[in-house]
PDB file of C-alpha atoms in Angstrom:
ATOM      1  CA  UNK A 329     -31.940  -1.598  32.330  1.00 67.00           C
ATOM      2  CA  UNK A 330     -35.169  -0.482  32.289  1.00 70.00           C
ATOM      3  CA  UNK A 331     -38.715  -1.486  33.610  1.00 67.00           C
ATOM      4  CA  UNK A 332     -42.547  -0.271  32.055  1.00 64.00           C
ATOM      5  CA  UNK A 333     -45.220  -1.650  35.421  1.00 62.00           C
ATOM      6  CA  UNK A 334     -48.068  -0.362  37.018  1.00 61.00           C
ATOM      7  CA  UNK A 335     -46.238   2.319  38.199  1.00 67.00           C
ATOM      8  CA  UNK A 336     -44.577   3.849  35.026  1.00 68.00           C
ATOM      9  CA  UNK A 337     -41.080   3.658  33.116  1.00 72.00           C
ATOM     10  CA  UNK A 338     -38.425   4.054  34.953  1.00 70.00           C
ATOM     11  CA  UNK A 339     -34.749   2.261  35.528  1.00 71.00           C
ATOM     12  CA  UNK A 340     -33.939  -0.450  36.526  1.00 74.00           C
ATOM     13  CA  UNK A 341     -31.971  -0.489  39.639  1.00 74.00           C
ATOM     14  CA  UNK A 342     -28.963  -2.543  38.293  1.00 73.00           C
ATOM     15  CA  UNK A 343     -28.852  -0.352  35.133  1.00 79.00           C
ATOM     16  CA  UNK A 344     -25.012  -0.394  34.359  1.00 80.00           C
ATOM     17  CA  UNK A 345     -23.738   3.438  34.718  1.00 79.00           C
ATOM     18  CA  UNK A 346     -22.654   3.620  31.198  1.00 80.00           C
ATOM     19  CA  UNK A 347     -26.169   3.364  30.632  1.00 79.00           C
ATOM     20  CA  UNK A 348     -27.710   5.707  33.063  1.00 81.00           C
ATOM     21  CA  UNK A 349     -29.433   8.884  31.478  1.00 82.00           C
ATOM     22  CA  UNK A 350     -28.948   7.517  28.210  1.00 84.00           C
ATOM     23  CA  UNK A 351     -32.068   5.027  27.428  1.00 81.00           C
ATOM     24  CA  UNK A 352     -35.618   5.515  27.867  1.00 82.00           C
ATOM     25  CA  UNK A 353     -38.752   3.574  26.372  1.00 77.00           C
ATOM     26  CA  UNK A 354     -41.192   4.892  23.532  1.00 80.00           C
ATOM     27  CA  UNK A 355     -44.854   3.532  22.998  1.00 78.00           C
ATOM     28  CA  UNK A 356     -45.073   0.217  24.766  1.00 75.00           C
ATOM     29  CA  UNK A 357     -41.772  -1.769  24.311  1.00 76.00           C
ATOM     30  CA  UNK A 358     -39.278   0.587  22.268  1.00 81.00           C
ATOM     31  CA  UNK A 359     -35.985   1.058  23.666  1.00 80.00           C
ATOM     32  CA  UNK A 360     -33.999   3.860  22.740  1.00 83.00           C
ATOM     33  CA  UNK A 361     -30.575   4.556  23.469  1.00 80.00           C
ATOM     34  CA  UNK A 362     -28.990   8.291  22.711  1.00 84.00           C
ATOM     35  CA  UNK A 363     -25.169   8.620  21.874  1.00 83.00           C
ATOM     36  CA  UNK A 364     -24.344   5.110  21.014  1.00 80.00           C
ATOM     37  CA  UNK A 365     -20.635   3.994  20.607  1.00 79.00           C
ATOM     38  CA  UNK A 366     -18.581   0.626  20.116  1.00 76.00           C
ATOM     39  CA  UNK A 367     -19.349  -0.756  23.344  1.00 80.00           C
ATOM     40  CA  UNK A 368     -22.852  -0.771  22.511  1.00 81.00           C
ATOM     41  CA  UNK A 369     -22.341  -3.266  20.104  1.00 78.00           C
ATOM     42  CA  UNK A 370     -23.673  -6.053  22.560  1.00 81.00           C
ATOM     43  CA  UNK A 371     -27.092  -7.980  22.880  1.00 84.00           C
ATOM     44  CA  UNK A 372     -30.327  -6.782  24.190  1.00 82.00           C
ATOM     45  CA  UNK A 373     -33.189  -8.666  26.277  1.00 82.00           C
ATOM     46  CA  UNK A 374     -36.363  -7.670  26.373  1.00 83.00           C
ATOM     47  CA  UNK A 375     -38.595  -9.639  28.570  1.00 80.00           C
ATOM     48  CA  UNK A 376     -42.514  -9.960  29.185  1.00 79.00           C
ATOM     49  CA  UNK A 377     -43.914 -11.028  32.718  1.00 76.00           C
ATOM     50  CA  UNK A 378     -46.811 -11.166  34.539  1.00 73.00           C
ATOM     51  CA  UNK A 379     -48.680 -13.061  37.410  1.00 67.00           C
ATOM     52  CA  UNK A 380     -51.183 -14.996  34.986  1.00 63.00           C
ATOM     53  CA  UNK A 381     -48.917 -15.377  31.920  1.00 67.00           C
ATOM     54  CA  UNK A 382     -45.927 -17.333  31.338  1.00 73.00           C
ATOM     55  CA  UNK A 383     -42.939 -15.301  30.926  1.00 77.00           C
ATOM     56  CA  UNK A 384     -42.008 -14.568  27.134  1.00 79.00           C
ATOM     57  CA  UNK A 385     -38.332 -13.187  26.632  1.00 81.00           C
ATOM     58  CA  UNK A 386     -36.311 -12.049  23.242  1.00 83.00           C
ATOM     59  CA  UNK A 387     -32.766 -11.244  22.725  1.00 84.00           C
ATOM     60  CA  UNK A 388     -31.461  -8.620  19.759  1.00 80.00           C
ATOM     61  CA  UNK A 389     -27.839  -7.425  19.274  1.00 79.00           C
ATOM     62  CA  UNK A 390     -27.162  -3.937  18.079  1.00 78.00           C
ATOM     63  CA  UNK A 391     -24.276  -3.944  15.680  1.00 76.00           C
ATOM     64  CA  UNK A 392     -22.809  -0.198  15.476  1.00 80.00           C
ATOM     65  CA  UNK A 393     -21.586   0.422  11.631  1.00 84.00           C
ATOM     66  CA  UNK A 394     -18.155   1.066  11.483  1.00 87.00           C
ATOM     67  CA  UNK A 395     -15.986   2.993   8.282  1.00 91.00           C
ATOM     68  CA  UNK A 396     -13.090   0.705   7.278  1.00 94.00           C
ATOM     69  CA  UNK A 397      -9.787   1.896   8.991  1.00 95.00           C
ATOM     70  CA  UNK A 398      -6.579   0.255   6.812  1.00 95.00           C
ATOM     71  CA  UNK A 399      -3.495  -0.197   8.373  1.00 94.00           C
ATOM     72  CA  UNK A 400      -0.859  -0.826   5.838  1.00 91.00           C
ATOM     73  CA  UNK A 401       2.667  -2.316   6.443  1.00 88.00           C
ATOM     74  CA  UNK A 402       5.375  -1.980   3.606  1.00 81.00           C
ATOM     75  CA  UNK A 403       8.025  -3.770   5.259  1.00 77.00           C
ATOM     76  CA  UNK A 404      10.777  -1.556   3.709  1.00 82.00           C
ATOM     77  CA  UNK A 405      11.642   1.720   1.361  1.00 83.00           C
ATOM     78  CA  UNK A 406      12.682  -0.644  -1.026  1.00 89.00           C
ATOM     79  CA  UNK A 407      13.355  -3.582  -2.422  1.00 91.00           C
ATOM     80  CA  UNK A 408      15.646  -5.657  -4.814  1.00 91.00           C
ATOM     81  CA  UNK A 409      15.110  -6.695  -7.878  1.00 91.00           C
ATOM     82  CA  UNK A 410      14.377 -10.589  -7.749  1.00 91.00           C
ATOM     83  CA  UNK A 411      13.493 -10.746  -4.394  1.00 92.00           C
ATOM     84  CA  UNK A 412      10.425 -11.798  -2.694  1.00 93.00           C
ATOM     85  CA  UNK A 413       7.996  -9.420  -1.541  1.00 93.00           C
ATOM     86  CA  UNK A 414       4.676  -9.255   0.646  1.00 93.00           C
ATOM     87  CA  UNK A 415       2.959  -5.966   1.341  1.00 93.00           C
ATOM     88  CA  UNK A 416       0.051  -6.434   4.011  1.00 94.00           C
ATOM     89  CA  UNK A 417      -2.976  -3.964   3.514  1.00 94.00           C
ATOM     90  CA  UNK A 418      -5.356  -4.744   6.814  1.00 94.00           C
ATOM     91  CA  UNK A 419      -8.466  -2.977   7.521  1.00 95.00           C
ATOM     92  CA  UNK A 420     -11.096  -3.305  10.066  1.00 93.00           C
ATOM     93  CA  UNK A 421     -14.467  -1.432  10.329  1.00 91.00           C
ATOM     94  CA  UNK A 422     -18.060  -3.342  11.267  1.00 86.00           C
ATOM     95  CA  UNK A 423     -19.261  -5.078   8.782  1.00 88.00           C
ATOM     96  CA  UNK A 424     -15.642  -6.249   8.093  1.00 92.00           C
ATOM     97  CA  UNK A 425     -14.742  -4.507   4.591  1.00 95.00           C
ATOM     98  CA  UNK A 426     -13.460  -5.959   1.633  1.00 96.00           C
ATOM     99  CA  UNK A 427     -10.139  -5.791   0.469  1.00 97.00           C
ATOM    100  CA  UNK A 428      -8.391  -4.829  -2.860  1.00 97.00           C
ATOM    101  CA  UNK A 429      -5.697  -3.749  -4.538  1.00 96.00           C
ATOM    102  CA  UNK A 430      -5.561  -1.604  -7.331  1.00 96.00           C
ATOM    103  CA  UNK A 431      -3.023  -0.262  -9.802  1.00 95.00           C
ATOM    104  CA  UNK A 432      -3.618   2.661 -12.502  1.00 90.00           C
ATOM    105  CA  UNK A 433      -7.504   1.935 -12.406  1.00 89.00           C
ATOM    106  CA  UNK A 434      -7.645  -2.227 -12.541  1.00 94.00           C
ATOM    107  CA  UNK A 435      -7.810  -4.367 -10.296  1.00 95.00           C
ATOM    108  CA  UNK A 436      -5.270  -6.817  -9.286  1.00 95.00           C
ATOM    109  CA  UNK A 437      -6.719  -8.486  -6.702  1.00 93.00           C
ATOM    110  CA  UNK A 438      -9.109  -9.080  -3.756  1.00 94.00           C
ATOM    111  CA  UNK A 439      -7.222  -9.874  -0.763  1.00 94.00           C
ATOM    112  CA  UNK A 440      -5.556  -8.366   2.023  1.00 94.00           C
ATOM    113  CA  UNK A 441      -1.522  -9.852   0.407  1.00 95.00           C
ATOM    114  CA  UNK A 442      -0.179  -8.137  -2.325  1.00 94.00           C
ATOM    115  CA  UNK A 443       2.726 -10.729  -3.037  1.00 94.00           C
ATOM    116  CA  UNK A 444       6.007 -10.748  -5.544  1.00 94.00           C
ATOM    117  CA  UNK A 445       7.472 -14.389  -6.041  1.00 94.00           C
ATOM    118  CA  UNK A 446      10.034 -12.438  -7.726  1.00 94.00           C
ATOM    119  CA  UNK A 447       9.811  -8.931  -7.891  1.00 93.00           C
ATOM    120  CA  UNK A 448      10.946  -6.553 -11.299  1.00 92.00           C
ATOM    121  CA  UNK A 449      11.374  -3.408 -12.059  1.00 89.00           C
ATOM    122  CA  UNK A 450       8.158  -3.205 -14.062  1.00 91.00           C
ATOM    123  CA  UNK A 451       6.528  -3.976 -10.871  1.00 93.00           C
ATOM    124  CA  UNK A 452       7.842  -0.598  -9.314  1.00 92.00           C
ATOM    125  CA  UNK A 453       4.926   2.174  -9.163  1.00 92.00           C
ATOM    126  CA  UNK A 454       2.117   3.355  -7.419  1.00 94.00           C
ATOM    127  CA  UNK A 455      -0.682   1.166  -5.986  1.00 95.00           C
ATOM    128  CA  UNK A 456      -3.632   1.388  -4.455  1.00 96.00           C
ATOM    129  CA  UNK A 457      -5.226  -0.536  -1.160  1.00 96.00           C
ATOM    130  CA  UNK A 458      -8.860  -0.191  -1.237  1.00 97.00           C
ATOM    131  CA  UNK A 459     -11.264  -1.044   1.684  1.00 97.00           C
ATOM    132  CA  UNK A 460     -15.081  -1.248   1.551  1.00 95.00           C
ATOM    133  CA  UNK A 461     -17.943  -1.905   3.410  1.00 93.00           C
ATOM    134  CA  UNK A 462     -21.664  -0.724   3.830  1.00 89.00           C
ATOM    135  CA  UNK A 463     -20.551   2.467   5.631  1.00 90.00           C
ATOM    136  CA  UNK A 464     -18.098   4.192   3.210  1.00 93.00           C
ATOM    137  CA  UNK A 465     -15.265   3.119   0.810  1.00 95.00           C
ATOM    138  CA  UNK A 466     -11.647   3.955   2.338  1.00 95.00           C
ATOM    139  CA  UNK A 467      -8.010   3.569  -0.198  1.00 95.00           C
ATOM    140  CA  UNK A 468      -5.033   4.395   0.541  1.00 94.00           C
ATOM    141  CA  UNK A 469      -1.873   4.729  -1.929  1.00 94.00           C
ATOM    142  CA  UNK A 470       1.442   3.890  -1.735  1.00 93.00           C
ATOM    143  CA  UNK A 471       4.698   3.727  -3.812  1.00 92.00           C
ATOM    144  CA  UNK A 472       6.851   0.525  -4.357  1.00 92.00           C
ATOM    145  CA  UNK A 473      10.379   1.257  -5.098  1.00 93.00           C
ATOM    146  CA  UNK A 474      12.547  -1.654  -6.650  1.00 92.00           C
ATOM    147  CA  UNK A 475      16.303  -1.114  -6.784  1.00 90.00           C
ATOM    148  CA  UNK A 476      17.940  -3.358 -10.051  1.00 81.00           C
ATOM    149  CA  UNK A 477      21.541  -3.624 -11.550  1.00 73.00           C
ATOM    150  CA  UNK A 478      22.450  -1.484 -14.871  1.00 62.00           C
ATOM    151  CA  UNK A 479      22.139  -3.696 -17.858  1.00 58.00           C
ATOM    152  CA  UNK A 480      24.954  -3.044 -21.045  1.00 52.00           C
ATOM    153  CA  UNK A 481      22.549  -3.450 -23.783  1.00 57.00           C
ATOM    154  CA  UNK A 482      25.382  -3.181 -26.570  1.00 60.00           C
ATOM    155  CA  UNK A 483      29.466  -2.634 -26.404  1.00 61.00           C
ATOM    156  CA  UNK A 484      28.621   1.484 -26.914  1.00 63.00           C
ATOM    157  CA  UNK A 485      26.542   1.437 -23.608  1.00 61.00           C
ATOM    158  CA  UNK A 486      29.836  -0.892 -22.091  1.00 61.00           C
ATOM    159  CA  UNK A 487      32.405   1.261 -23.179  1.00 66.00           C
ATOM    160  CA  UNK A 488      30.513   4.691 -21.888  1.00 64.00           C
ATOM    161  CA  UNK A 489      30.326   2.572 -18.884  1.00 60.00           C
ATOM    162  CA  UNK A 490      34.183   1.662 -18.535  1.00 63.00           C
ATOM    163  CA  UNK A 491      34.832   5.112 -19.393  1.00 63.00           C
ATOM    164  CA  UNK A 492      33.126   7.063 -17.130  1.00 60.00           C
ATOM    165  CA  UNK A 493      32.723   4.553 -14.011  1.00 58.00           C
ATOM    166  CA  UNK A 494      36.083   2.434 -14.807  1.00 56.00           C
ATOM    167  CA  UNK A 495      38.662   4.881 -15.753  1.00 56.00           C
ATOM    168  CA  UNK A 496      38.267   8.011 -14.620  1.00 52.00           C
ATOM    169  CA  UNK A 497      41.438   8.697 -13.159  1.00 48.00           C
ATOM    170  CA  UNK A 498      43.048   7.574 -16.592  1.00 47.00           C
ATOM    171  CA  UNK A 499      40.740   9.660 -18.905  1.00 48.00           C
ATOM    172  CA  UNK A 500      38.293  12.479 -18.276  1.00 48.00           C
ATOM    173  CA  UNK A 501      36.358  13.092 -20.657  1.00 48.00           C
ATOM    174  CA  UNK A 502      33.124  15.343 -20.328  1.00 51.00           C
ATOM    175  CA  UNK A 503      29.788  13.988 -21.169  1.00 52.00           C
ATOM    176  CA  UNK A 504      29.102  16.369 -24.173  1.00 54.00           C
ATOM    177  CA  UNK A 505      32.177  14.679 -26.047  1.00 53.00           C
ATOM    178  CA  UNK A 506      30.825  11.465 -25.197  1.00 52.00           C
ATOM    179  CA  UNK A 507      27.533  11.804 -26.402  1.00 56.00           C
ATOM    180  CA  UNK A 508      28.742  13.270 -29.601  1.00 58.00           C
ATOM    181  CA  UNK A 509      31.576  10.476 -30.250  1.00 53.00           C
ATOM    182  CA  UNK A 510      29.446   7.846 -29.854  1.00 54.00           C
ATOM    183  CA  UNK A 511      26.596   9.333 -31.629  1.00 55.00           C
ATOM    184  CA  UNK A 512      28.893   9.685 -34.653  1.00 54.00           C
ATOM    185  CA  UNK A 513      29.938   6.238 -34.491  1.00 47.00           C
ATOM    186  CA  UNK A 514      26.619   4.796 -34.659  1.00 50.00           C
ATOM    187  CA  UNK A 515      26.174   6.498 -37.526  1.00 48.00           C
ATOM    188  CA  UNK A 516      29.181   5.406 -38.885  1.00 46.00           C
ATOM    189  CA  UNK A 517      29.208   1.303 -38.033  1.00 43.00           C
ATOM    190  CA  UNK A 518      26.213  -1.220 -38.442  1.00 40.00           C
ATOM    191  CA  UNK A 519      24.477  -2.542 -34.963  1.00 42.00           C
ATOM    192  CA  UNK A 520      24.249  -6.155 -36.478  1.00 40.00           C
ATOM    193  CA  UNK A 521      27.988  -6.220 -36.535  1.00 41.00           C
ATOM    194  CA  UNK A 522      29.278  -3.908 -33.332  1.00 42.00           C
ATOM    195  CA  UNK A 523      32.297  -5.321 -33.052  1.00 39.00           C
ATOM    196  CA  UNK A 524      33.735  -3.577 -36.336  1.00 41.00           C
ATOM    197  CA  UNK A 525      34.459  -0.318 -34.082  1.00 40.00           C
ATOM    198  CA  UNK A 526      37.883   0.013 -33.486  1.00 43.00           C
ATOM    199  CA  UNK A 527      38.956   2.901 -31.147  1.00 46.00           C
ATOM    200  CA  UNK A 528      41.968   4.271 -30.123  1.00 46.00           C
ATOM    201  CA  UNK A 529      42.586   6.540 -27.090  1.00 49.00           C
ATOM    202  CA  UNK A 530      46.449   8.168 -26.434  1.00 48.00           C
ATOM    203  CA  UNK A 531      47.364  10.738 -24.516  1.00 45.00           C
ATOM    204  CA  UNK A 532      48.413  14.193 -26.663  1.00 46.00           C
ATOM    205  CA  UNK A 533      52.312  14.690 -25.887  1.00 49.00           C
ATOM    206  CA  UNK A 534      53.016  18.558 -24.211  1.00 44.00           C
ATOM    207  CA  UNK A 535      54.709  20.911 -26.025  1.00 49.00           C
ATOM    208  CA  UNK A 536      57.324  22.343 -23.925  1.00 45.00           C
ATOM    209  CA  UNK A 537      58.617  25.994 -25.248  1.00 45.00           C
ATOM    210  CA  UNK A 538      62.277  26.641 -25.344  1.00 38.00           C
TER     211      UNK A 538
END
């Protein structure tokens, strides 16, 4: 690559061409390379001969610092509650970074798997994939989305439910009266004991004018 003799620094003629205007020597033995870039991340020999001496040789490898660079792979918009789920957050950089994964400011865990044996609608939300190394610290955030059945958490919440979703072709009956029906009847009836409701729904006969 290049040669210091008796008659000055110059290159060497099998310098590769990548190389050629970009490395010179400085003081005895320094080599210096301008505009490095990711294929410079290779090994170096520098080498010591003469006529009287034995030959003395020494290898280095450059290692170009690279930021982390995450490439993260969601699989899907959503998912199901119960299901399994496995959200890959890969990043590369030189040194190789560390991986984590973060959710509202703690940390859930160092690796590069963010797994679900069965996944729940508390686990919807945002999270966090962060990537570090000596260079710089790199995150990215994304949002999981879980997609669960509607659960009747007393016979009021069932019978606004058969109403509304059920019946609607044989009662209509707009969400105002609803709300105020039902609000009036848990006023009226004991949640121990639900069951003591009793209601009644007929349809008001037309008055026909003679």
């Amino acid at each position: 690559m290049m040669v210091n003799d008796s008659r000055g620094v110059r290159e060497h003629p099998d310098i590769p061409p990548s190389y050629k205007g970009r490395v010179k020597i400085e003081g005895r033995a320094t080599l210096v390379i301008k505009n490095i870039n990711v294929r410079d991340n290779t090994k170096f020999k520098c080498g010591v001969y003469g006529t009287f001496l034995n030959s003395l040789e020494s290898t280095v490898e450059l290692i170009l610092a690279e930021p982390p660079l995450i490439n993260l792979s969601l699989g899907r918009k959503y998912y199901i509650e119960g299901s399994p789920v496995t959200i890959a957050c890969r990043a590369s950089g030189k040194p190789l970074p560390d991986v984590a994964w973060i959710r509202n400011g703690v940390l859930l865990k160092k690796a590069a798997f963010l797994k679900f044996d069965n996944i729940s609608r508390t686990d919807a939300g945002r999270y966090t994939c962060r990537a570090n190394n000596s260079v710089q610290v790199t995150s990215i955030d994304t949002t999981i989305s879980v997609h669960c059945k509607y659960i009747l958490t007393s016979i009021f919440d069932f019978l606004i439910y058969f109403i509304i979703y059920r019946a609607p072709s044989v009662i209509k009956v707009s969400d105002t009266i609803l709300t105020n029906l039902f609000k009036s009847v848990r006023k009226q009836n004991s949640f121990s004991n639900p069951f003591r409701v009793y209601m009644h729904w007929s349809q008001v006969p037309k008055i026909h004018s003679v």
